[in-house]
Short mmCIF file of C-alpha atoms in Angstrom, two decimals:
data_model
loop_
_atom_site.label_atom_id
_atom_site.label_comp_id
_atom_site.label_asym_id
_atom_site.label_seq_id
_atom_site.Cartn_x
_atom_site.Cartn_y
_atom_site.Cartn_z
CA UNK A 22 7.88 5.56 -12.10
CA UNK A 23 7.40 2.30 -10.28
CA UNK A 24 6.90 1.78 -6.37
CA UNK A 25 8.70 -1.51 -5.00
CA UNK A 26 8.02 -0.83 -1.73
CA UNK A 27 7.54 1.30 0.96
CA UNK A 28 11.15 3.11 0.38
CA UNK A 29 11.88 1.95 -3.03
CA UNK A 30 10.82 3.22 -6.48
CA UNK A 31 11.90 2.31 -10.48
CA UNK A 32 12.46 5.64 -12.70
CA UNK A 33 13.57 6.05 -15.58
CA UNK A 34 15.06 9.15 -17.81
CA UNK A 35 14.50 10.55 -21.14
CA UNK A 36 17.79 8.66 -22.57
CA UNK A 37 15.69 5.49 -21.26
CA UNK A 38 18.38 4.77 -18.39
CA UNK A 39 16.69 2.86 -15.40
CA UNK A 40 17.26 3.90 -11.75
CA UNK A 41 16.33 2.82 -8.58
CA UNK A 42 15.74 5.38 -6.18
CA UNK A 43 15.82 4.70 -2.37
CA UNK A 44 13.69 7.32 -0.07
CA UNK A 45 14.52 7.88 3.45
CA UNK A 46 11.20 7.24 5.47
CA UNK A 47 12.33 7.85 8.87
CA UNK A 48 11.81 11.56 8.77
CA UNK A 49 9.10 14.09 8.63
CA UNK A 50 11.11 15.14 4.97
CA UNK A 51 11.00 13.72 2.17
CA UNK A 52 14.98 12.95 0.89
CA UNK A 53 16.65 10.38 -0.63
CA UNK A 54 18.62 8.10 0.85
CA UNK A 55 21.34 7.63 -0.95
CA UNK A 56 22.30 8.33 -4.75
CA UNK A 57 20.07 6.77 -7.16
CA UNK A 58 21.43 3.26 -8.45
CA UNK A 59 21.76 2.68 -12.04
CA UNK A 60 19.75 -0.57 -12.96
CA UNK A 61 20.41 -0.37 -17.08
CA UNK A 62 19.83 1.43 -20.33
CA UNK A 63 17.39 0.84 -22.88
CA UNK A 64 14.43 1.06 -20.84
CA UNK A 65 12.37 3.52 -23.18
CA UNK A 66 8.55 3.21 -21.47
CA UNK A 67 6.62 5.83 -21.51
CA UNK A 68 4.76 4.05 -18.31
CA UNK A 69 5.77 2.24 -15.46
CA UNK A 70 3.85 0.43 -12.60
CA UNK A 71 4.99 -2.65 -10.41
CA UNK A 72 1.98 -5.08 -9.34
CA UNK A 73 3.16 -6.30 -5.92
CA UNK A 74 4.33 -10.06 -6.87
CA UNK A 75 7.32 -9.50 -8.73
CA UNK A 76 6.12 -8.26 -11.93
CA UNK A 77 6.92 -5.02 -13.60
CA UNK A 78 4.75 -3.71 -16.50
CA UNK A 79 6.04 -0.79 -18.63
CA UNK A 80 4.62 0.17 -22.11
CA UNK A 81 6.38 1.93 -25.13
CA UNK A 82 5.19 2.41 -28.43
CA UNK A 83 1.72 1.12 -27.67
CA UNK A 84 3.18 -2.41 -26.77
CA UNK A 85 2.84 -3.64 -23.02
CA UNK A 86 6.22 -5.59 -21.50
CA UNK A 87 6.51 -7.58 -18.27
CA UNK A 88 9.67 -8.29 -16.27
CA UNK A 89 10.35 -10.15 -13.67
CA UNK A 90 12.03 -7.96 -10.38
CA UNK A 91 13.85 -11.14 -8.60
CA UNK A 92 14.86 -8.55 -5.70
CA UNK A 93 13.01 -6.08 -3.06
CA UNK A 94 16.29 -3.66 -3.93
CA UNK A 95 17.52 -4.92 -7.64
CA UNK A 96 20.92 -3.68 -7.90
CA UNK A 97 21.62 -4.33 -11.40
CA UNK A 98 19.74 -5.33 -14.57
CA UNK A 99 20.17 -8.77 -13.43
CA UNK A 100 17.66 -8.71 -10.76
CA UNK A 101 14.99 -6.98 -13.84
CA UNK A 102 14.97 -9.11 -16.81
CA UNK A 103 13.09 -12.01 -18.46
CA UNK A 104 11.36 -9.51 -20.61
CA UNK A 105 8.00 -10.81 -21.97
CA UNK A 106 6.30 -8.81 -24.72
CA UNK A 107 2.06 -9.34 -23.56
CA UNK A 108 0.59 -7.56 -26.35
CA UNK A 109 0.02 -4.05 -28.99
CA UNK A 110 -2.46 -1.88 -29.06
CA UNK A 111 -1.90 -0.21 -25.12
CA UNK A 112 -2.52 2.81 -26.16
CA UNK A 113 -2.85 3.99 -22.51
CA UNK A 114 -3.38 7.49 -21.26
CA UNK A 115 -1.94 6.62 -17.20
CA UNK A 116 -1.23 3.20 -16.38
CA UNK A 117 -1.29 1.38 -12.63
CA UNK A 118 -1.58 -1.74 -10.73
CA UNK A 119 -4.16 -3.25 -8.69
CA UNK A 120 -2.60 -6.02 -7.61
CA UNK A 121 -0.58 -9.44 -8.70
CA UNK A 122 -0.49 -9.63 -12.45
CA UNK A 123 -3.83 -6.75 -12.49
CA UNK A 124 -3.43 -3.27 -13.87
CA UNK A 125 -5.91 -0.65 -14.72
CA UNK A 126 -5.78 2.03 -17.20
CA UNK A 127 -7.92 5.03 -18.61
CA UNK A 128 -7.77 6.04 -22.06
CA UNK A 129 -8.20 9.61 -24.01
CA UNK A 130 -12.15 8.58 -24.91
CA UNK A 131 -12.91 8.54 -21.47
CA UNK A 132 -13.05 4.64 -20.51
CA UNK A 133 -11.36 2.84 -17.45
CA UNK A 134 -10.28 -0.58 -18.15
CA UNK A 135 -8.55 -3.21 -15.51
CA UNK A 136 -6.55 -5.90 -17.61
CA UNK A 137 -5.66 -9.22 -15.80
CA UNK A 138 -2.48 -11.27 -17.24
CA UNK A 139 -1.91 -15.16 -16.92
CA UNK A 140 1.25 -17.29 -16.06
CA UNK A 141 1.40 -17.87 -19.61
CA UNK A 142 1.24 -14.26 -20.62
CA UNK A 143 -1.78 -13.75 -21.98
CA UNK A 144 -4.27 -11.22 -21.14
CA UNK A 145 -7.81 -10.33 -21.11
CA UNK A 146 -9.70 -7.39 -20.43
CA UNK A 147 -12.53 -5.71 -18.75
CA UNK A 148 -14.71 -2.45 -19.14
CA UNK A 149 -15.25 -0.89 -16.01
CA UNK A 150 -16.49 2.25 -16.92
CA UNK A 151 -17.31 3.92 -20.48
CA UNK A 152 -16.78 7.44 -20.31
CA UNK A 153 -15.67 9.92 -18.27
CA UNK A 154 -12.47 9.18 -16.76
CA UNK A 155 -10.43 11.33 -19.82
CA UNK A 156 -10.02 14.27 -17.00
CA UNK A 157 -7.72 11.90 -15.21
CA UNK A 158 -3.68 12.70 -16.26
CA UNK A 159 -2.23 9.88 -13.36
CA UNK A 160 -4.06 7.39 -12.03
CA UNK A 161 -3.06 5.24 -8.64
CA UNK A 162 -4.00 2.53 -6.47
CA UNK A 163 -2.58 0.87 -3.39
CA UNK A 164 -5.09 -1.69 -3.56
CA UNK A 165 -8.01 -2.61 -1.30
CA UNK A 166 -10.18 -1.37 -4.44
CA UNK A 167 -9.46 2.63 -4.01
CA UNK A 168 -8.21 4.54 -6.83
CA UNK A 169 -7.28 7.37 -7.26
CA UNK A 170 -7.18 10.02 -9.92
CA UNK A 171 -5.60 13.17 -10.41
CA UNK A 172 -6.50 15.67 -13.10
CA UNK A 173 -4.49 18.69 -15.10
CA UNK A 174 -5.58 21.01 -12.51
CA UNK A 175 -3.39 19.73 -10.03
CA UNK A 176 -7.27 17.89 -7.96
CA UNK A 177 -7.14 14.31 -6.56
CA UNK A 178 -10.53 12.48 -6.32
CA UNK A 179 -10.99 9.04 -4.79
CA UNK A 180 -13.31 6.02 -6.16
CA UNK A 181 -13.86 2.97 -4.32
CA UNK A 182 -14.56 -0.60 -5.98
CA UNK A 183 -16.77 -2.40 -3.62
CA UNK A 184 -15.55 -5.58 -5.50
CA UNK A 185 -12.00 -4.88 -6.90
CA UNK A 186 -12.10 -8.74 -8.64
CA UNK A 187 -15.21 -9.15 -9.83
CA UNK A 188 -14.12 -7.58 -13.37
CA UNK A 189 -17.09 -4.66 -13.09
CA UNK A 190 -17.50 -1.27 -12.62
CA UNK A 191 -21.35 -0.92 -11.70
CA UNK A 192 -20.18 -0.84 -8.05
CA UNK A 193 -17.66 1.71 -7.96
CA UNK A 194 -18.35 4.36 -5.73
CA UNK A 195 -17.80 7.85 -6.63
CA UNK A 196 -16.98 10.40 -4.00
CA UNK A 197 -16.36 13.68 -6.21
CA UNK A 198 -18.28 15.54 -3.67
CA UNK A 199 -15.28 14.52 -1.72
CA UNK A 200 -12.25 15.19 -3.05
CA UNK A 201 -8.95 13.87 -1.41
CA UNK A 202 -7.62 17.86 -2.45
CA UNK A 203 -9.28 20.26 -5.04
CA UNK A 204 -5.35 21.54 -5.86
CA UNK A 205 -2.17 20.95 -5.26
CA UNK A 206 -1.47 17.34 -6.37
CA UNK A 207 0.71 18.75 -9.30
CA UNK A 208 4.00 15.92 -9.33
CA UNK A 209 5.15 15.31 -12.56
CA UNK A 210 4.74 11.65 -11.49
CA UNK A 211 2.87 10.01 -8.95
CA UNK A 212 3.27 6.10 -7.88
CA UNK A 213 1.47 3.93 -5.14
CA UNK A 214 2.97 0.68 -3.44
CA UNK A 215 0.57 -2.28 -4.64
CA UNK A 216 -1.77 -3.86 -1.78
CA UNK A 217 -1.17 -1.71 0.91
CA UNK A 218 -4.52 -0.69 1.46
CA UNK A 219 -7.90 -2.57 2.54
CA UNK A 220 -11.27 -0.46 2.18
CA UNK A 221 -14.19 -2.14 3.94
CA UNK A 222 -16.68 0.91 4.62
CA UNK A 223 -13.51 2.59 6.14
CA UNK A 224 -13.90 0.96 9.52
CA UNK A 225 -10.74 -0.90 9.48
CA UNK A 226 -7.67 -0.67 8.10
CA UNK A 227 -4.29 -3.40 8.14
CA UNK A 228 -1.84 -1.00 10.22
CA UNK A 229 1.27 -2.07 8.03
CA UNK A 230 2.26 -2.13 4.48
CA UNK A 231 0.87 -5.07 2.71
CA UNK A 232 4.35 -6.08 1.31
CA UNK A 233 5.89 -5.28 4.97
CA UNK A 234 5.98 -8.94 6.13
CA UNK A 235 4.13 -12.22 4.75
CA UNK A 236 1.19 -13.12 6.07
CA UNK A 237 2.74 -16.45 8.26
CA UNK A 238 4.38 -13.58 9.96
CA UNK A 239 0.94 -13.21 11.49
CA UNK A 240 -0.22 -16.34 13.29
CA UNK A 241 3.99 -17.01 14.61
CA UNK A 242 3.28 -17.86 18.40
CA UNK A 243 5.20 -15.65 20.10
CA UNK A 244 3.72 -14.59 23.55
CA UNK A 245 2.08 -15.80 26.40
CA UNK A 246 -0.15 -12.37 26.97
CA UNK A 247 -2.41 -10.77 24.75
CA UNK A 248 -0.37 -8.88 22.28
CA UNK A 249 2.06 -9.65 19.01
CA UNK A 250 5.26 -8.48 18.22
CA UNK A 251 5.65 -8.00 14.42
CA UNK A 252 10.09 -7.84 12.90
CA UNK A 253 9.71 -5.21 10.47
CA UNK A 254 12.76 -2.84 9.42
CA UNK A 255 12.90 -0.05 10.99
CA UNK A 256 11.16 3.20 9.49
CA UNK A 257 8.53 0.86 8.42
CA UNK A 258 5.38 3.06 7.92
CA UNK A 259 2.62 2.34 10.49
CA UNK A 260 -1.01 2.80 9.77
CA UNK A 261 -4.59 3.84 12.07
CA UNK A 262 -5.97 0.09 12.10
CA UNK A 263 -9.63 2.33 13.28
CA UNK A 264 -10.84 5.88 13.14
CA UNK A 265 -10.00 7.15 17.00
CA UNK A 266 -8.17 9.79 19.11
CA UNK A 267 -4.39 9.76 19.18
CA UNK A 268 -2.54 9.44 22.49
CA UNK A 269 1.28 9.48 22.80
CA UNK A 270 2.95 6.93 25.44
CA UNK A 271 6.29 6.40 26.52
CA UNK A 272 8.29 4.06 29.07
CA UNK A 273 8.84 0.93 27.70
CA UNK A 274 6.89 1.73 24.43
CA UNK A 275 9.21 4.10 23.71
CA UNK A 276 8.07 6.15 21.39
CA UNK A 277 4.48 5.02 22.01
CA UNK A 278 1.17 5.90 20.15
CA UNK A 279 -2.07 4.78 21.71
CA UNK A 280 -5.38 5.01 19.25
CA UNK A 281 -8.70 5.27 21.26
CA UNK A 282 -11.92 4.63 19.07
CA UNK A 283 -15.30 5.85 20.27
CA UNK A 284 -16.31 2.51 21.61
CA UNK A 285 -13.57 2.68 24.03
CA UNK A 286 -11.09 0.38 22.70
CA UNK A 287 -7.66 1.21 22.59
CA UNK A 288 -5.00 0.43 20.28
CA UNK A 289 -1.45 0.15 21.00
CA UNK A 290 1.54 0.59 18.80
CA UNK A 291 4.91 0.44 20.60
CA UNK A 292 8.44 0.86 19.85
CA UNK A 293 7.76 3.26 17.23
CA UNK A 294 11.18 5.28 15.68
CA UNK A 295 9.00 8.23 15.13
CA UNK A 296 5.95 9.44 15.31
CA UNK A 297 4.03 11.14 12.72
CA UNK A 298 1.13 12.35 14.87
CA UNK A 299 0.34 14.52 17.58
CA UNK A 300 -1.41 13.32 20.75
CA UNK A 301 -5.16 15.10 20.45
CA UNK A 302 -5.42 14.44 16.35
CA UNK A 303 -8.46 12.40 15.41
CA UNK A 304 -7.36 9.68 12.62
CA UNK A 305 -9.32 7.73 10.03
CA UNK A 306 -8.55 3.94 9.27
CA UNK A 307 -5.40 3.87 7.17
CA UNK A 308 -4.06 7.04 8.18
CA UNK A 309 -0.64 7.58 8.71
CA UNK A 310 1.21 7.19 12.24
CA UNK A 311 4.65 6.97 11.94
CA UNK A 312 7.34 4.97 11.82
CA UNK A 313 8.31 1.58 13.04
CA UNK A 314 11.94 1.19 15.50
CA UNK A 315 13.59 -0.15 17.92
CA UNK A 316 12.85 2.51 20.96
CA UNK A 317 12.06 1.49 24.83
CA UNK A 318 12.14 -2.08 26.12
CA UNK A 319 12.50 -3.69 22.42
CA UNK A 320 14.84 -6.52 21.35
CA UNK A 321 15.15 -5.53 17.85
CA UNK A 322 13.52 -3.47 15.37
CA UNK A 323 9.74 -4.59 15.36
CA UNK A 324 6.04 -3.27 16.01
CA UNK A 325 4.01 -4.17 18.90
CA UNK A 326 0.51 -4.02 18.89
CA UNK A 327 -1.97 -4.55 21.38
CA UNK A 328 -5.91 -3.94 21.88
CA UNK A 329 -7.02 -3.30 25.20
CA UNK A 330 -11.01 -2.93 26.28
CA UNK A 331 -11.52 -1.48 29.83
CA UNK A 332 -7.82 -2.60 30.66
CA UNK A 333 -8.01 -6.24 29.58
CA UNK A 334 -5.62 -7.10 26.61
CA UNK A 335 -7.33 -9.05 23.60
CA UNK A 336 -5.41 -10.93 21.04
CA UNK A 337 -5.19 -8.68 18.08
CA UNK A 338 -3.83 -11.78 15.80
CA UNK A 339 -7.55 -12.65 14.32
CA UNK A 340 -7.93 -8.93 13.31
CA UNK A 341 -4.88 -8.42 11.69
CA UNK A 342 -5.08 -11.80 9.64
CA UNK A 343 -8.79 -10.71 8.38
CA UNK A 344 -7.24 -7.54 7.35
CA UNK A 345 -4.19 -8.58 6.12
CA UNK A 346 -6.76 -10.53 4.02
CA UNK A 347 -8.98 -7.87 2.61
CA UNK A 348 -11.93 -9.51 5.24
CA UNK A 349 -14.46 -8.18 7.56
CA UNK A 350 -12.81 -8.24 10.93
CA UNK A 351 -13.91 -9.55 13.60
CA UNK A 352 -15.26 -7.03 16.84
CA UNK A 353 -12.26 -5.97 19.31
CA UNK A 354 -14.59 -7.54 22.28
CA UNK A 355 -14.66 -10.71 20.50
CA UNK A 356 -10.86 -11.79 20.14
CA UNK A 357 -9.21 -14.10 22.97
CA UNK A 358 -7.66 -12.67 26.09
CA UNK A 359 -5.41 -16.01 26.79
CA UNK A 360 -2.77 -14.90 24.33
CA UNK A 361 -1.82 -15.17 20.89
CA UNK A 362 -0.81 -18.52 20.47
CA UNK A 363 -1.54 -21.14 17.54
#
């Protein structure tokens, strides 16, 4: 199985027939959306991971394939095709992605490996870790340098790569002393959505899905106040950008969340569809929300997000675009309060 995106996954069957499966976010259930869409036949991987960027990587028979997915919601096999054969010898125990063109694998000895592929197809490879990741049957990551592994008795544990592209493993962090769940994690497959994550001593976190909107979608001018206004479908997941107390709101939010960290600072999210929180729950950065709508005083579907210290709105633009690019950001009490214009 293969995430797209945030509602969109690749699976295939035994007979080797390849679906795509659309998930309905906008509810505190998971269901699918519709009936799964046949893509084609002959699709016989015993792994499959998409990196992000329009590549998806399968292996069968020890030999790793790429193909190129030419649509967010490929509705035949002509949006998956211009197969490319990178290489034998990927004999893989779990298989996932990292990012564009990165994926990482463990193996049945016990070593983790990340493999990087060129424009040309060729590959290369690096040894992050010797032994003892055998105990892992899936392995995941949505980026920002966190993986995560779960093992035959049904525990997820989560590592952290200070450096995700420096091609080593001597600064991966382990936290086995604290484990996402001891039990429980027992799907017969488990996917992530590439680069949806950022991991920078868990301060921060981008409060969207990477692939939710390109970064220009950022720095757009857009108001003459303090605040942005990001078009995103509705039942767009929305993330904690900060660990703080959650607060609901409501008038022309709508469905309204406010975050409040310790410092003070308060984080708005407005015009939500739904929200996935209740008002008292302490979050961590990257933590889940809710969903993004079209509730209240809105226009059209979108999110808006504001940062307010002691009632004075600051520009959140410069904190989002550091996050958005896997950067330190820069202090709440820091950004402009004259808009968020470029």
């Amino acid at each position: 199985m293969a995430t797209l995106n945030f509602n969109t996954a690749l699976a295939t069957d035994s007979a080797g027939t390849l679906y795509r499966i659309d998930v309905r976010t906008n509810n505190l259930s998971l269901a699918l959306m519709s009936a799964p869409v046949q893509i084609g036949t002959g699709r016989t991987h015993d792994k499959l991971v998409y990196d992000g960027h329009g590549h998806l990587y399968g292996t069968a028979g020890g030999m790793l394939i790429q193909y190129l997915v030419s649509q967010p919601k490929p509705a035949g096999s002509q949006h998956i095709g211009q197969r490319r054969d990178i290489g034998a010898g990927f004999v893989l125990k779990t298989l996932a992605s990292t990012g564009d063109d990165r994926l990482l694998a463990n193996t049945a000895d016990g070593r983790l490996i990340e493999y990087r592929i060129d424009s040309a197809g060729g590959w290369s490879s690096k040894l992050l870790a010797s032994a003892d990741w055998s105990g892992f049957e899936k392995l995941v990551s949505p980026g920002g340098g966190l993986y995560y592994g779960v093992t035959s008795a049904g525990g997820m544990y989560w590592y952290q790569d200070v450096n995700p592209t420096d091609g080593s493993g001597s600064d991966i962090v382990y936290h086995n002393d604290d484990p996402v769940d001891i039990s429980g994690w027992t799907q017969t497959l488990l996917s992530a959505e590439p680069e949806t994550a950022a991991c920078m001593g868990r301060s921060y976190a981008y409060v969207l899905p990477q692939s939710a909107v390109p970064r220009s979608e950022l720095d757009d001018p857009h108001h003459d106040y303090a605040a942005i206004d990001i078009q995103v479908p509705i039942g767009t997941p929305v993330y904690a950008v900060t660990r703080g107390t959650v607060g609901h709101i409501d008038g022309g939010f709508g469905n309204g969340i406010t975050l409040t960290s310790a410092d003070g600072t308060t984080y708005i999210y407005g015009h939500l569809d739904s929200r996935g929180v209740a008002a008292g729950t302490v979050v961590k950065p990257g933590q889940y929300l809710g969903e993004s709508g079209n509730t209240g005083q809105s226009t059209g579907p979108h999110l808006h997000f504001e940062i307010r210290i002691g009632g004075v709105k600051h520009c959140p633009q410069p904190l989002l675009l550091a996050l958005y690019d896997g950067q330190a950001p820069p202090t709440p009490s820091s950004l402009p309060i004259s808009g968020c214009s470029y």
